[in-house]
Amino acid sequence: MGFIKSAVILTLSFSYGIFTVVLYACISIKNGTYFTRRTEKETLELQIARDRLWDLSKDFAGLSHHIITLASGFKFHFVSNEAPGSPAALKSDKPLVVFVHGFPDSWAVWRHIVSSSSLQDAACLVAIDLPGYGGSEGLEKYSATGVLEKMTELIITLRTQYGVDDGFETRKKKTIIVGHDWGCIISMRLAAEAPSLADRFILSNGPLPDLVKSNLMRTIDSARKMHKDAQNAPRSSRPPLLQAIRTLKPLFRQLTLSGYIFAMQLPVPLVEYLLIGGNQSLMRAVHRGAHGKAEFNPRDAAESMASSMGPSLAESKTQTSNGETYPSTIKYSREFANVMNMAGYYRDGASTRIWQKSLETIAGLHGLAGGNDLRRTSSGAGLFDEGAPGVLKTSSTVFWGEKDIALDPTICLDGMADYLVGGSQVVLLPRSGHFTPVEVESRAALEAAVQWAVQGEKEDVGVAVQRTYKGAKVIVRR
Ligand SMILES: *[C@@H]1O[C@H](CO)[C@@H](O)[C@H](O)[C@H]1NC(C)=O
């Protein structure tokens, strides 16, 4: 019975995945992007953008490139306004802000926000490439353990290199983690399972896996109950059945929006075809959509694509000022050699599987938690008190672009308050879509929130954000 059930589910998921691949191809054929090759001018723009974003020897708007090799030997690429480990960074009393991008991006999705000179004056900004993206090394498997172990080691290392912790004292200054999309999911897992890594999380348009699961279950349960009531009731009172179907609407909506997640589980050639087939029409559509209603000029198009692609062969030969180079494991000669890494996050269970912490990780996190314990007592969560699964144990500010076409707000936000501790908020951005770090209005709102956190959270975050984004609504305050 169990075998038949799982065979049915597998067949349905597979069919839905195939359907999505075909659907996306049809849409781009209809839009005319499927059969349009990049023009010579676009190719030139793209190479210029890749040079601007990825040449290790060149600064980008006050930020320099760095390659950090962790104790485990793993290499991360990031940009920062201060050199890690430099006397200035070690002595600086400016808070550390780490930016974590999502799919299908890289550090460069933050390029507008981290270029801000007022933010650069106020904080040490670090915009990283996730494992397998941009200029960071790839992983064998993008499992929760694979990704979260590397992220934890990176953040502990950055904290030391930017003067947050030293051998004598921890939390000498504030650490803030900012995440979007997959970067949001990963940061939420860190806030839930490694809360001592930061003092504040700022999170945008990514689902909280445990909350989504519980909302889906609740929706199915209540629909089932209504269906049962309808069966028990006399024929005359059939409306409850309709109501049951109506209850399932958010679930169906999310399922429709999530077709690509099913497609990501297909065999490798089909996934590559989905993501970059038909002259990269899906990538182009995603980048166009990311800019909302605003103008999308050739430079935006080229920079977005360069952000997704990472360094080309030309940039792979460049060096940082202290002679560091990109990992030798990346295949720079092939455009989009990284697509299966991007897909790996969906395929290998990075969001939902168990994170098996290594002894090094447990010891590292314990070391941070052993410092100033003020926050822990205020949130009521002790080191061994795990609480409900998925609860974000560090104060978090969740931003939500309401026009997100990938994520249903009923499924992703209902009940969020139960997953937040003291000092947390949920802020709705009514005119923005999924790509809050890219859209002009929402990126100003995010920048205002980072500035608010960096300056010591002296006022209400709603007030701080509404100054740049009229109509932003704080719907949850803890
Ligand atoms: C890309 O566009 C060209 C030019 O129209 C077309 O011939 C080619 O088949 C397209 N490539 C793919 C993979 O569909």
Coordinates of C-alpha atoms and ligand atoms in Angstrom, one line a residue, residues 34-37 278-279, ligand 1:
Y34 CA 13.0 31.2 -27.1
F35 CA 14.4 31.7 -30.5
T36 CA 16.2 35.0 -30.0
R37 CA 19.9 34.7 -29.7
G278 CA 15.9 28.1 -25.4
N279 CA 18.6 30.8 -25.4
Ligands
LIG1 C1 18.3 30.1 -30.0 O1 17.9 30.9 -31.0 C2 18.4 30.5 -32.3 C3 18.1 31.7 -33.3 O2 16.8 31.9 -33.5 C4 17.7 29.2 -32.7 O3 18.2 28.8 -34.0 C5 18.1 28.2 -31.7 O4 17.4 27.0 -31.9 C6 17.8 28.6 -30.2 N1 18.4 27.7 -29.3 C7 17.7 26.9 -28.6 C8 18.5 26.0 -27.7 O5 16.5 26.7 -28.6

